[in-house]
Amino acid sequence: MMPTWRCPSMTTTTLLAIAVLATARSSAAAITGVGTLLSGSGSSAGRGLALGVLLASPHLAAARPFGAANTSVAASPPACRAGLGSFQVNISDVFEGATCYGRRYPDLEYAFCSKDECNVQALHRHFQSHGRREGRRFGCEAAPLTAAETAKYKVHALTAAVTAKYKVHEARRRTAKYEQVACRMDHRVGACDNRLDVGRQGSHGVTCRPVGGNCACGRPADLDAAAARTGAAPGGPATRNATRICAYVRSYNGHKSVIGTMLQTMRAAVRAAGTPVDLEVHLANTDWRLPLLPCFRRRVAFEASCVDQNASGSFEIHERFDDRYQRAETAFRRRWGVTVKKDYGYILTDLWLLEMRRRGGCDFIHVTNGDNIYHVDFFRHQLAVFNARPDVGSTAVDFSCHLRRNFHSVAFNYTHIDLGCMLVRPSAMRNMTFAVRLFEDGKPQPSKRRLYAADGFLAAELARRAPAVPIHDHGPLFFHL
């Protein structure tokens, strides 16, 4: 005999469960197994799981005598308040019924059962939500399927299997596509860089091949000329009198397939600039929801370790992946009450700009994204303008963008500019920000659209402050993949 439980020492949910079980089975049907379950032996999680399966069982659905699980004790039947007599439940009946249900139908067996066992809870939920409405039969005592039913549900199972195989095939196909090497003949190109496909963006004859140990992109004549210029000027690490470009690369784990190629094409463009250039790259993770996986970090480490032979100028990568930058952004948000969740990485970008202003030492500032590809003449044409006109504060080149998949003639406004196609003197950006100033001094929160176009608004402000020169007639010199 099992002990008799009384209501004062039990929760409402337990009372309801016992009342349902007692109503569903008469006291004459001596069923074993739940006494131990409800008396406390075993883990509480295991008891809760089994009890949930019992309450969801189709056998008990019609026997529930009262409503929701939060029904008060006062609304319980008198028998509960007075105390329940002893009873026993065979829990295996409920589990076996769900297993038989799953094994009976080929599509359910494919979806919910393995070779050894079935997902009992999922099968109960399926019957409650779909099976009963579809006319399926639950339990081990139900009649077997007819030939027509067997054929029908085998088709369902075959469709599910074909769909699953197709998804696996597509995943493998995409992996094979993006694991191809951009410049496969050069040993300095990392093995997990992806195949560059600038042709789909109206590339104007731009192709990619190794130049001076880096993947370089441009028209064949441009690449030949760049190969002649690369290494022509004497130099080395931290070249004396070299132009220093400080670049901030806004990236995240989704750029892992292209980040290596992006860094190489940027470096190739610097090496072919025709003048010694020290390139200082600050690489940041601007989407903290996605941690950087090992493949991303390996690609960055590979590019940081490459040493260009006969290079005119230095190349440095500074990883800004630790949480101190995230803490700085969090502190800014808390101080100014920022409620906008998606700022497109512009708060982190502004904090970097502030850091560079305090530190100094940069001749030019360049802000870009981790999925951009550089023409080999990207820096050469812009530096030529700056060298010829000291009054110019910023330049920008024509580009192709994945958003519209076409060529853009650049202009310094928010509709014809891309963040990475600009090069700016630090003096022209004094006290300018992309997004930080929009939140300070109690201003209304900017809209999502305003933040998305922050690079365009900054370009327009640059043009108002100092001469801004758009560079045309060379085709696209920048590709936003």
CSV table of C-alpha atoms in Angstrom, one decimal:
chain,number,residue,atom,x,y,z
A,1,MET,CA,0.0,0.0,0.0
A,2,MET,CA,1.1,3.5,-0.8
A,3,PRO,CA,1.1,6.3,1.8
A,4,THR,CA,-1.9,8.7,1.8
A,5,TRP,CA,-1.2,12.3,0.9
A,6,ARG,CA,-3.2,15.2,2.1
A,7,CYS,CA,-3.7,18.6,0.5
A,8,PRO,CA,-2.0,20.9,3.1
A,9,SER,CA,1.4,19.4,2.4
A,10,MET,CA,1.2,19.5,-1.4
A,11,THR,CA,1.3,22.1,-4.2
A,12,THR,CA,-1.7,22.9,-6.4
A,13,THR,CA,0.0,21.4,-9.4
A,14,THR,CA,0.7,18.1,-7.7
A,15,LEU,CA,-3.0,18.0,-6.5
A,16,LEU,CA,-4.2,18.5,-10.1
A,17,ALA,CA,-1.9,15.8,-11.4
A,18,ILE,CA,-3.1,13.3,-8.9
A,19,ALA,CA,-6.7,14.2,-9.4
A,20,VAL,CA,-6.3,13.8,-13.2
A,21,LEU,CA,-4.7,10.4,-12.7
A,22,ALA,CA,-7.3,9.3,-10.2
A,23,THR,CA,-10.1,10.3,-12.5
A,24,ALA,CA,-8.5,8.7,-15.5
A,25,ARG,CA,-8.1,5.3,-13.9
A,26,SER,CA,-10.5,3.7,-11.6
A,27,SER,CA,-9.2,2.4,-8.3
A,28,ALA,CA,-9.9,-1.1,-9.5
A,29,ALA,CA,-7.3,-0.8,-12.2
A,30,ALA,CA,-4.3,-1.4,-10.0
A,31,ILE,CA,-1.6,0.4,-11.9
A,32,THR,CA,2.0,0.5,-10.6
A,33,GLY,CA,4.9,2.9,-10.9
A,34,VAL,CA,3.8,6.4,-10.0
A,35,GLY,CA,3.9,6.0,-6.3
A,36,THR,CA,7.6,6.1,-6.4
A,37,LEU,CA,7.5,9.0,-8.9
A,38,LEU,CA,5.3,11.2,-6.8
A,39,SER,CA,6.6,10.2,-3.4
A,40,GLY,CA,10.0,11.8,-4.0
A,41,SER,CA,12.5,9.1,-5.0
A,42,GLY,CA,14.5,10.1,-8.1
A,43,SER,CA,15.4,13.5,-9.3
A,44,SER,CA,12.8,16.3,-9.3
A,45,ALA,CA,13.6,17.0,-13.0
A,46,GLY,CA,12.9,13.4,-13.9
A,47,ARG,CA,9.6,13.4,-11.9
A,48,GLY,CA,8.6,16.6,-13.6
A,49,LEU,CA,9.4,15.2,-17.0
A,50,ALA,CA,7.4,12.0,-16.4
A,51,LEU,CA,4.5,13.8,-14.9
A,52,GLY,CA,4.4,16.2,-17.9
A,53,VAL,CA,4.2,13.2,-20.2
A,54,LEU,CA,1.4,11.7,-18.2
A,55,LEU,CA,-0.6,14.9,-18.2
A,56,ALA,CA,-0.1,15.2,-21.9
A,57,SER,CA,-1.2,11.7,-22.6
A,58,PRO,CA,-4.1,11.2,-25.0
A,59,HIS,CA,-5.5,8.6,-22.6
A,60,LEU,CA,-5.9,11.2,-19.9
A,61,ALA,CA,-6.9,14.2,-22.0
A,62,ALA,CA,-10.6,13.4,-21.8
A,63,ALA,CA,-10.5,12.7,-18.1
A,64,ARG,CA,-9.3,16.1,-16.9
A,65,PRO,CA,-12.1,17.1,-14.5
A,66,PHE,CA,-11.2,20.8,-14.1
A,67,GLY,CA,-9.4,23.6,-16.0
A,68,ALA,CA,-6.1,25.3,-15.9
A,69,ALA,CA,-3.1,24.2,-13.9
A,70,ASN,CA,-3.4,27.2,-11.5
A,71,THR,CA,-6.9,26.2,-10.3
A,72,SER,CA,-7.1,26.9,-6.6
A,73,VAL,CA,-7.3,24.1,-4.0
A,74,ALA,CA,-10.7,25.3,-3.0
A,75,ALA,CA,-12.1,24.4,-6.4
A,76,SER,CA,-10.7,20.8,-6.2
A,77,PRO,CA,-13.2,17.9,-5.7
A,78,PRO,CA,-14.1,17.0,-2.1
A,79,ALA,CA,-12.1,13.8,-2.4
A,80,CYS,CA,-8.9,15.8,-2.8
A,81,ARG,CA,-9.5,18.0,0.2
A,82,ALA,CA,-10.4,15.0,2.4
A,83,GLY,CA,-7.4,13.0,1.3
A,84,LEU,CA,-6.8,10.6,-1.6
A,85,GLY,CA,-6.8,6.9,-1.1
A,86,SER,CA,-4.0,4.7,-2.2
A,87,PHE,CA,-3.6,4.1,-6.0
A,88,GLN,CA,-0.9,2.9,-8.4
A,89,VAL,CA,-0.1,3.8,-12.0
A,90,ASN,CA,1.8,1.8,-14.6
A,91,ILE,CA,3.9,4.6,-16.2
A,92,SER,CA,5.2,2.2,-18.9
A,93,ASP,CA,1.8,2.2,-20.5
A,94,VAL,CA,2.0,5.9,-21.4
A,95,PHE,CA,5.6,5.7,-22.7
A,96,GLU,CA,4.9,2.5,-24.7
A,97,GLY,CA,1.8,4.1,-26.2
A,98,ALA,CA,3.8,7.0,-27.6
A,99,THR,CA,6.5,4.6,-28.9
A,100,CYS,CA,4.0,2.5,-30.7
A,101,TYR,CA,2.5,5.7,-32.1
A,102,GLY,CA,5.8,6.8,-33.5
A,103,ARG,CA,6.8,3.3,-34.8
A,104,ARG,CA,3.4,2.9,-36.5
A,105,TYR,CA,3.8,5.8,-38.9
A,106,PRO,CA,6.9,5.9,-41.1
A,107,ASP,CA,7.1,9.7,-41.2
A,108,LEU,CA,6.9,10.0,-37.4
A,109,GLU,CA,9.4,7.2,-37.0
A,110,TYR,CA,11.8,9.1,-39.3
A,111,ALA,CA,11.3,12.4,-37.4
A,112,PHE,CA,11.1,11.3,-33.8
A,113,CYS,CA,12.7,7.9,-33.4
A,114,SER,CA,16.2,6.6,-33.5
A,115,LYS,CA,17.2,2.9,-33.8
A,116,ASP,CA,16.8,2.4,-30.0
A,117,GLU,CA,14.2,4.9,-28.7
A,118,CYS,CA,11.7,7.5,-29.6
A,119,ASN,CA,11.2,11.1,-28.3
A,120,VAL,CA,8.1,10.4,-26.2
A,121,GLN,CA,7.3,14.0,-25.3
A,122,ALA,CA,7.5,15.1,-28.9
A,123,LEU,CA,5.2,12.3,-30.0
A,124,HIS,CA,2.7,13.3,-27.3
A,125,ARG,CA,2.8,16.9,-28.5
A,126,HIS,CA,2.5,15.8,-32.1
A,127,PHE,CA,-0.7,13.8,-31.5
A,128,GLN,CA,-2.3,16.6,-29.4
A,129,SER,CA,-1.4,19.3,-32.0
A,130,HIS,CA,-1.7,17.3,-35.3
A,131,GLY,CA,-2.2,13.6,-35.0
A,132,ARG,CA,-5.8,13.6,-33.7
A,133,ARG,CA,-6.9,16.1,-36.3
A,134,GLU,CA,-5.2,14.0,-39.1
A,135,GLY,CA,-7.1,10.9,-37.9
A,136,ARG,CA,-4.0,9.1,-36.6
A,137,ARG,CA,-4.3,6.4,-34.0
A,138,PHE,CA,-2.4,6.6,-30.7
A,139,GLY,CA,-1.3,3.7,-28.5
A,140,CYS,CA,-0.2,0.1,-28.9
A,141,GLU,CA,-3.8,-1.3,-29.1
A,142,ALA,CA,-4.8,0.7,-32.2
A,143,ALA,CA,-5.5,-1.1,-35.4
A,144,PRO,CA,-2.5,-1.4,-37.8
A,145,LEU,CA,-2.2,0.8,-40.9
A,146,THR,CA,-4.0,-0.1,-44.1
A,147,ALA,CA,-2.0,-0.4,-47.3
A,148,ALA,CA,-3.2,3.0,-48.4
A,149,GLU,CA,-2.2,4.6,-45.1
A,150,THR,CA,1.2,2.9,-45.2
A,151,ALA,CA,1.9,4.2,-48.7
A,152,LYS,CA,0.7,7.7,-47.8
A,153,TYR,CA,3.0,8.0,-44.7
A,154,LYS,CA,6.0,6.5,-46.5
A,155,VAL,CA,5.7,9.3,-49.0
A,156,HIS,CA,5.8,11.8,-46.1
A,157,ALA,CA,8.9,10.1,-44.7
A,158,LEU,CA,10.6,10.0,-48.1
A,159,THR,CA,10.0,13.7,-48.6
A,160,ALA,CA,11.5,14.5,-45.3
A,161,ALA,CA,14.5,12.4,-46.0
A,162,VAL,CA,15.1,14.0,-49.4
A,163,THR,CA,14.7,17.5,-47.9
A,164,ALA,CA,17.3,16.7,-45.3
A,165,LYS,CA,19.8,15.3,-47.8
A,166,TYR,CA,19.3,18.4,-50.0
A,167,LYS,CA,20.1,20.7,-47.1
A,168,VAL,CA,23.3,18.7,-46.5
A,169,HIS,CA,24.2,18.8,-50.2
A,170,GLU,CA,23.7,22.6,-50.3
A,171,ALA,CA,25.8,23.1,-47.2
A,172,ARG,CA,28.6,21.1,-48.7
A,173,ARG,CA,28.3,23.0,-52.0
A,174,ARG,CA,28.5,26.4,-50.3
A,175,THR,CA,31.5,25.2,-48.3
A,176,ALA,CA,33.3,24.0,-51.3
A,177,LYS,CA,32.7,27.3,-53.1
A,178,TYR,CA,33.9,29.5,-50.4
A,179,GLU,CA,36.9,27.4,-49.4
A,180,GLN,CA,38.6,28.0,-52.7
A,181,VAL,CA,41.7,30.2,-52.6
A,182,ALA,CA,41.6,33.6,-54.2
A,183,CYS,CA,45.2,33.6,-55.4
A,184,ARG,CA,45.9,29.9,-55.3
A,185,MET,CA,49.4,30.0,-56.9
A,186,ASP,CA,51.0,32.1,-54.2
A,187,HIS,CA,52.1,30.3,-51.0
A,188,ARG,CA,51.6,33.5,-49.0
A,189,VAL,CA,47.8,33.4,-49.5
A,190,GLY,CA,46.1,31.7,-46.6
A,191,ALA,CA,44.5,28.4,-47.3
A,192,CYS,CA,41.1,29.3,-45.9
A,193,ASP,CA,40.7,32.6,-47.9
A,194,ASN,CA,37.6,32.4,-50.1
A,195,ARG,CA,37.4,32.7,-53.9
A,196,LEU,CA,37.1,36.3,-54.9
A,197,ASP,CA,34.2,37.0,-57.3
A,198,VAL,CA,34.3,40.6,-58.2
A,199,GLY,CA,32.9,39.9,-61.7
A,200,ARG,CA,29.4,39.7,-60.3
A,201,GLN,CA,29.6,43.3,-59.3
A,202,GLY,CA,30.3,44.9,-62.6
A,203,SER,CA,34.1,44.8,-62.2
A,204,HIS,CA,35.0,46.6,-65.4
A,205,GLY,CA,37.6,44.0,-66.3
A,206,VAL,CA,39.1,43.7,-62.8
A,207,THR,CA,40.7,40.4,-62.0
A,208,CYS,CA,42.9,39.2,-59.1
A,209,ARG,CA,46.3,37.5,-59.0
A,210,PRO,CA,49.4,37.6,-56.8
A,211,VAL,CA,51.5,40.7,-56.8
A,212,GLY,CA,54.5,41.0,-54.5
A,213,GLY,CA,53.3,38.1,-52.3
A,214,ASN,CA,49.8,39.5,-51.8
A,215,CYS,CA,46.5,39.0,-53.5
A,216,ALA,CA,46.0,42.1,-55.7
A,217,CYS,CA,43.0,43.1,-57.8
A,218,GLY,CA,42.8,45.3,-60.8
A,219,ARG,CA,42.8,45.3,-64.6
A,220,PRO,CA,45.7,43.3,-66.1
A,221,ALA,CA,47.6,46.5,-67.1
A,222,ASP,CA,47.1,47.9,-63.5
A,223,LEU,CA,48.5,44.7,-62.0
A,224,ASP,CA,51.5,44.7,-64.3
A,225,ALA,CA,52.3,48.3,-63.4
A,226,ALA,CA,51.8,47.6,-59.7
A,227,ALA,CA,54.2,44.7,-59.8
A,228,ALA,CA,56.8,47.0,-61.3
A,229,ARG,CA,56.2,49.6,-58.5
A,230,THR,CA,56.1,47.2,-55.6
A,231,GLY,CA,59.4,47.1,-53.8
A,232,ALA,CA,60.9,49.8,-56.1
A,233,ALA,CA,61.3,52.2,-53.3
A,234,PRO,CA,63.8,51.4,-50.5
A,235,GLY,CA,62.1,50.7,-47.2
A,236,GLY,CA,61.3,48.2,-44.5
A,237,PRO,CA,59.5,48.1,-41.1
A,238,ALA,CA,58.7,51.6,-39.9
A,239,THR,CA,60.2,53.3,-42.9
A,240,ARG,CA,61.6,56.8,-42.2
A,241,ASN,CA,59.4,59.5,-43.7
A,242,ALA,CA,56.8,57.0,-44.8
A,243,THR,CA,53.1,58.0,-44.9
A,244,ARG,CA,51.3,56.4,-42.0
A,245,ILE,CA,47.7,55.3,-42.7
A,246,CYS,CA,45.7,54.2,-39.7
A,247,ALA,CA,42.8,51.9,-40.7
A,248,TYR,CA,39.9,50.7,-38.6
A,249,VAL,CA,38.4,47.5,-39.9
A,250,ARG,CA,34.9,46.8,-38.6
A,251,SER,CA,34.4,43.1,-38.8
A,252,TYR,CA,32.6,40.1,-37.2
A,253,ASN,CA,32.6,36.3,-37.4
A,254,GLY,CA,30.5,36.4,-40.6
A,255,HIS,CA,33.5,37.9,-42.5
A,256,LYS,CA,35.7,34.8,-41.8
A,257,SER,CA,35.5,33.7,-45.5
A,258,VAL,CA,36.9,37.0,-46.9
A,259,ILE,CA,38.8,38.8,-44.1
A,260,GLY,CA,42.2,37.3,-45.2
A,261,THR,CA,41.6,38.4,-48.8
A,262,MET,CA,40.5,41.8,-47.7
A,263,LEU,CA,43.7,42.4,-45.7
A,264,GLN,CA,45.9,41.2,-48.6
A,265,THR,CA,44.2,43.4,-51.2
A,266,MET,CA,44.5,46.4,-48.8
A,267,ARG,CA,48.2,45.6,-48.3
A,268,ALA,CA,48.8,45.1,-52.0
A,269,ALA,CA,47.3,48.5,-52.7
A,270,VAL,CA,49.6,50.1,-50.1
A,271,ARG,CA,52.7,48.4,-51.5
A,272,ALA,CA,51.8,49.7,-55.0
A,273,ALA,CA,51.1,53.3,-53.9
A,274,GLY,CA,54.4,54.5,-55.4
A,275,THR,CA,55.6,56.0,-52.1
A,276,PRO,CA,56.5,54.3,-48.8
A,277,VAL,CA,53.4,53.8,-46.7
A,278,ASP,CA,53.2,52.4,-43.1
A,279,LEU,CA,49.8,50.7,-42.8
A,280,GLU,CA,48.5,50.3,-39.3
A,281,VAL,CA,45.3,48.1,-39.2
A,282,HIS,CA,43.1,48.0,-36.1
A,283,LEU,CA,40.8,45.1,-36.4
A,284,ALA,CA,37.6,45.1,-34.3
A,285,ASN,CA,34.7,42.8,-33.7
A,286,THR,CA,31.7,45.1,-33.9
A,287,ASP,CA,29.1,42.3,-33.3
A,288,TRP,CA,29.5,40.9,-29.8
A,289,ARG,CA,26.6,38.5,-30.3
A,290,LEU,CA,28.8,36.3,-32.4
A,291,PRO,CA,32.2,35.2,-30.9
A,292,LEU,CA,35.1,35.0,-33.3
A,293,LEU,CA,35.7,31.4,-34.2
A,294,PRO,CA,39.1,29.8,-34.6
A,295,CYS,CA,39.0,30.0,-38.4
A,296,PHE,CA,38.6,33.8,-38.3
A,297,ARG,CA,41.5,34.2,-35.8
A,298,ARG,CA,43.7,31.9,-37.8
A,299,ARG,CA,43.3,34.0,-41.0
A,300,VAL,CA,44.1,37.2,-39.1
A,301,ALA,CA,47.1,35.6,-37.5
A,302,PHE,CA,48.3,34.3,-40.8
A,303,GLU,CA,48.2,37.8,-42.4
A,304,ALA,CA,49.8,39.4,-39.4
A,305,SER,CA,52.7,37.0,-39.7
A,306,CYS,CA,53.4,37.6,-43.4
A,307,VAL,CA,56.5,39.6,-44.1
A,308,ASP,CA,56.6,41.3,-47.5
A,309,GLN,CA,59.9,40.9,-49.3
A,310,ASN,CA,61.4,44.2,-50.3
A,311,ALA,CA,58.3,46.0,-49.0
A,312,SER,CA,58.4,49.8,-48.9
A,313,GLY,CA,56.7,50.5,-45.5
A,314,SER,CA,55.5,48.5,-42.6
A,315,PHE,CA,52.3,46.5,-42.0
A,316,GLU,CA,50.8,46.0,-38.5
A,317,ILE,CA,47.6,44.4,-37.3
A,318,HIS,CA,46.3,45.3,-33.9
A,319,GLU,CA,43.5,43.0,-32.7
A,320,ARG,CA,40.9,44.7,-30.6
A,321,PHE,CA,39.0,41.6,-29.7
A,322,ASP,CA,39.1,41.7,-25.9
A,323,ASP,CA,36.2,42.8,-23.8
A,324,ARG,CA,37.7,46.1,-22.7
A,325,TYR,CA,36.3,47.8,-25.8
A,326,GLN,CA,32.9,46.2,-25.2
A,327,ARG,CA,33.0,47.6,-21.7
A,328,ALA,CA,33.8,51.0,-23.0
A,329,GLU,CA,30.8,50.9,-25.3
A,330,THR,CA,28.6,49.6,-22.5
A,331,ALA,CA,29.8,52.5,-20.3
A,332,PHE,CA,29.0,55.0,-23.0
A,333,ARG,CA,25.5,53.6,-23.4
A,334,ARG,CA,24.8,53.7,-19.7
A,335,ARG,CA,26.1,57.2,-19.3
A,336,TRP,CA,24.0,58.7,-22.1
A,337,GLY,CA,21.0,56.4,-21.8
A,338,VAL,CA,21.4,54.9,-25.2
A,339,THR,CA,18.4,52.6,-25.9
A,340,VAL,CA,19.1,51.8,-29.6
A,341,LYS,CA,20.3,48.2,-29.7
A,342,LYS,CA,21.7,48.2,-33.3
A,343,ASP,CA,24.1,51.0,-34.0
A,344,TYR,CA,26.0,49.2,-36.8
A,345,GLY,CA,29.2,49.4,-34.9
A,346,TYR,CA,29.5,53.2,-35.1
A,347,ILE,CA,29.8,53.7,-31.3
A,348,LEU,CA,32.9,51.5,-31.2
A,349,THR,CA,34.2,53.2,-34.3
A,350,ASP,CA,33.9,56.6,-32.7
A,351,LEU,CA,35.6,55.4,-29.6
A,352,TRP,CA,38.5,54.3,-31.8
A,353,LEU,CA,38.6,57.7,-33.5
A,354,LEU,CA,38.8,59.4,-30.1
A,355,GLU,CA,41.7,57.1,-29.1
A,356,MET,CA,43.6,57.9,-32.4
A,357,ARG,CA,43.1,61.7,-31.8
A,358,ARG,CA,44.6,61.4,-28.4
A,359,ARG,CA,47.5,59.3,-29.5
A,360,GLY,CA,48.3,61.0,-32.8
A,361,GLY,CA,50.8,59.9,-35.3
A,362,CYS,CA,48.4,59.2,-38.2
A,363,ASP,CA,48.8,61.0,-41.5
A,364,PHE,CA,45.5,59.6,-42.8
A,365,ILE,CA,42.4,57.9,-41.3
A,366,HIS,CA,40.7,55.1,-43.1
A,367,VAL,CA,37.5,53.3,-41.8
A,368,THR,CA,36.3,50.2,-43.6
A,369,ASN,CA,34.5,46.9,-43.2
A,370,GLY,CA,35.9,43.3,-43.2
A,371,ASP,CA,34.1,42.3,-46.4
A,372,ASN,CA,35.7,44.9,-48.7
A,373,ILE,CA,38.1,44.3,-51.6
A,374,TYR,CA,40.7,46.9,-52.7
A,375,HIS,CA,41.8,47.7,-56.2
A,376,VAL,CA,45.6,47.8,-56.4
A,377,ASP,CA,45.5,51.6,-57.3
A,378,PHE,CA,43.1,52.5,-54.4
A,379,PHE,CA,45.7,54.3,-52.3
A,380,ARG,CA,47.9,55.5,-55.2
A,381,HIS,CA,45.3,57.8,-56.8
A,382,GLN,CA,44.1,59.2,-53.4
A,383,LEU,CA,47.6,59.9,-52.1
A,384,ALA,CA,48.5,61.6,-55.4
A,385,VAL,CA,45.6,64.1,-54.8
A,386,PHE,CA,46.7,64.8,-51.2
A,387,ASN,CA,50.3,65.3,-52.2
A,388,ALA,CA,49.3,67.7,-55.0
A,389,ARG,CA,46.8,69.7,-52.9
A,390,PRO,CA,47.6,70.2,-49.2
A,391,ASP,CA,44.3,71.9,-48.7
A,392,VAL,CA,42.2,68.8,-49.4
A,393,GLY,CA,40.7,67.2,-46.4
A,394,SER,CA,39.2,64.0,-47.8
A,395,THR,CA,39.1,62.0,-51.0
A,396,ALA,CA,36.8,59.1,-52.2
A,397,VAL,CA,36.9,56.7,-55.2
A,398,ASP,CA,34.2,55.1,-57.4
A,399,PHE,CA,33.0,51.8,-56.1
A,400,SER,CA,30.8,48.8,-56.5
A,401,CYS,CA,28.4,47.7,-53.7
A,402,HIS,CA,26.6,44.5,-53.1
A,403,LEU,CA,23.5,46.3,-52.0
A,404,ARG,CA,22.7,47.5,-55.5
A,405,ARG,CA,25.1,45.2,-57.4
A,406,ASN,CA,26.3,47.9,-59.7
A,407,PHE,CA,28.9,50.6,-60.3
A,408,HIS,CA,28.7,53.9,-58.3
A,409,SER,CA,30.1,57.2,-59.3
A,410,VAL,CA,31.1,58.6,-55.8
A,411,ALA,CA,29.8,61.8,-54.4
A,412,PHE,CA,30.1,63.3,-50.9
A,413,ASN,CA,26.5,62.8,-49.8
A,414,TYR,CA,24.6,60.1,-48.0
A,415,THR,CA,23.3,58.4,-51.1
A,416,HIS,CA,26.5,58.0,-53.3
A,417,ILE,CA,29.2,57.1,-50.8
A,418,ASP,CA,30.5,54.0,-49.1
A,419,LEU,CA,32.3,54.0,-45.7
A,420,GLY,CA,35.4,52.2,-47.1
A,421,CYS,CA,36.0,54.3,-50.2
A,422,MET,CA,37.2,57.4,-48.3
A,423,LEU,CA,40.6,58.5,-47.1
A,424,VAL,CA,40.6,61.5,-44.7
A,425,ARG,CA,43.2,63.8,-43.0
A,426,PRO,CA,42.8,63.7,-39.2
A,427,SER,CA,42.6,67.5,-39.2
A,428,ALA,CA,39.5,67.4,-41.3
A,429,MET,CA,37.8,65.1,-38.8
A,430,ARG,CA,38.5,67.1,-35.7
A,431,ASN,CA,35.5,66.8,-33.3
A,432,MET,CA,33.5,64.8,-35.8
A,433,THR,CA,31.8,61.5,-35.1
A,434,PHE,CA,29.6,59.0,-36.8
A,435,ALA,CA,27.1,58.4,-34.1
A,436,VAL,CA,28.3,59.4,-30.6
A,437,ARG,CA,27.3,63.1,-30.9
A,438,LEU,CA,23.7,61.9,-31.8
A,439,PHE,CA,23.3,60.5,-28.3
A,440,GLU,CA,25.0,63.1,-26.2
A,441,ASP,CA,23.5,66.1,-24.3
A,442,GLY,CA,20.0,64.5,-24.0
A,443,LYS,CA,19.3,64.6,-27.7
A,444,PRO,CA,16.4,62.4,-29.0
A,445,GLN,CA,17.5,58.9,-29.9
A,446,PRO,CA,18.4,58.7,-33.6
A,447,SER,CA,16.4,56.5,-35.9
A,448,LYS,CA,17.7,53.2,-37.3
A,449,ARG,CA,17.8,54.7,-40.8
A,450,ARG,CA,19.9,57.7,-39.6
A,451,LEU,CA,22.4,55.4,-38.0
A,452,TYR,CA,22.6,53.1,-41.0
A,453,ALA,CA,23.5,56.1,-43.2
A,454,ALA,CA,26.0,57.6,-40.7
A,455,ASP,CA,28.9,57.3,-43.2
A,456,GLY,CA,27.0,59.4,-45.7
A,457,PHE,CA,26.1,62.1,-43.2
A,458,LEU,CA,29.8,62.2,-42.2
A,459,ALA,CA,30.9,62.5,-45.8
A,460,ALA,CA,28.6,65.5,-46.4
A,461,GLU,CA,30.0,67.2,-43.2
A,462,LEU,CA,33.6,66.5,-44.4
A,463,ALA,CA,32.8,68.3,-47.7
A,464,ARG,CA,31.5,71.3,-45.8
A,465,ARG,CA,34.6,71.6,-43.7
A,466,ALA,CA,37.4,71.3,-46.3
A,467,PRO,CA,37.8,70.5,-49.9
A,468,ALA,CA,36.6,67.0,-50.7
A,469,VAL,CA,37.7,65.4,-54.0
A,470,PRO,CA,35.9,62.6,-55.6
A,471,ILE,CA,38.2,60.5,-57.9
A,472,HIS,CA,36.6,59.3,-61.2
A,473,ASP,CA,37.7,58.0,-64.6
A,474,HIS,CA,39.5,54.9,-63.2
A,475,GLY,CA,36.5,52.5,-62.9
A,476,PRO,CA,35.7,51.0,-59.5
A,477,LEU,CA,38.7,51.1,-57.1
A,478,PHE,CA,36.7,49.6,-54.2
A,479,PHE,CA,34.4,46.6,-53.9
A,480,HIS,CA,32.0,46.1,-51.1
A,481,LEU,CA,31.1,42.4,-51.3
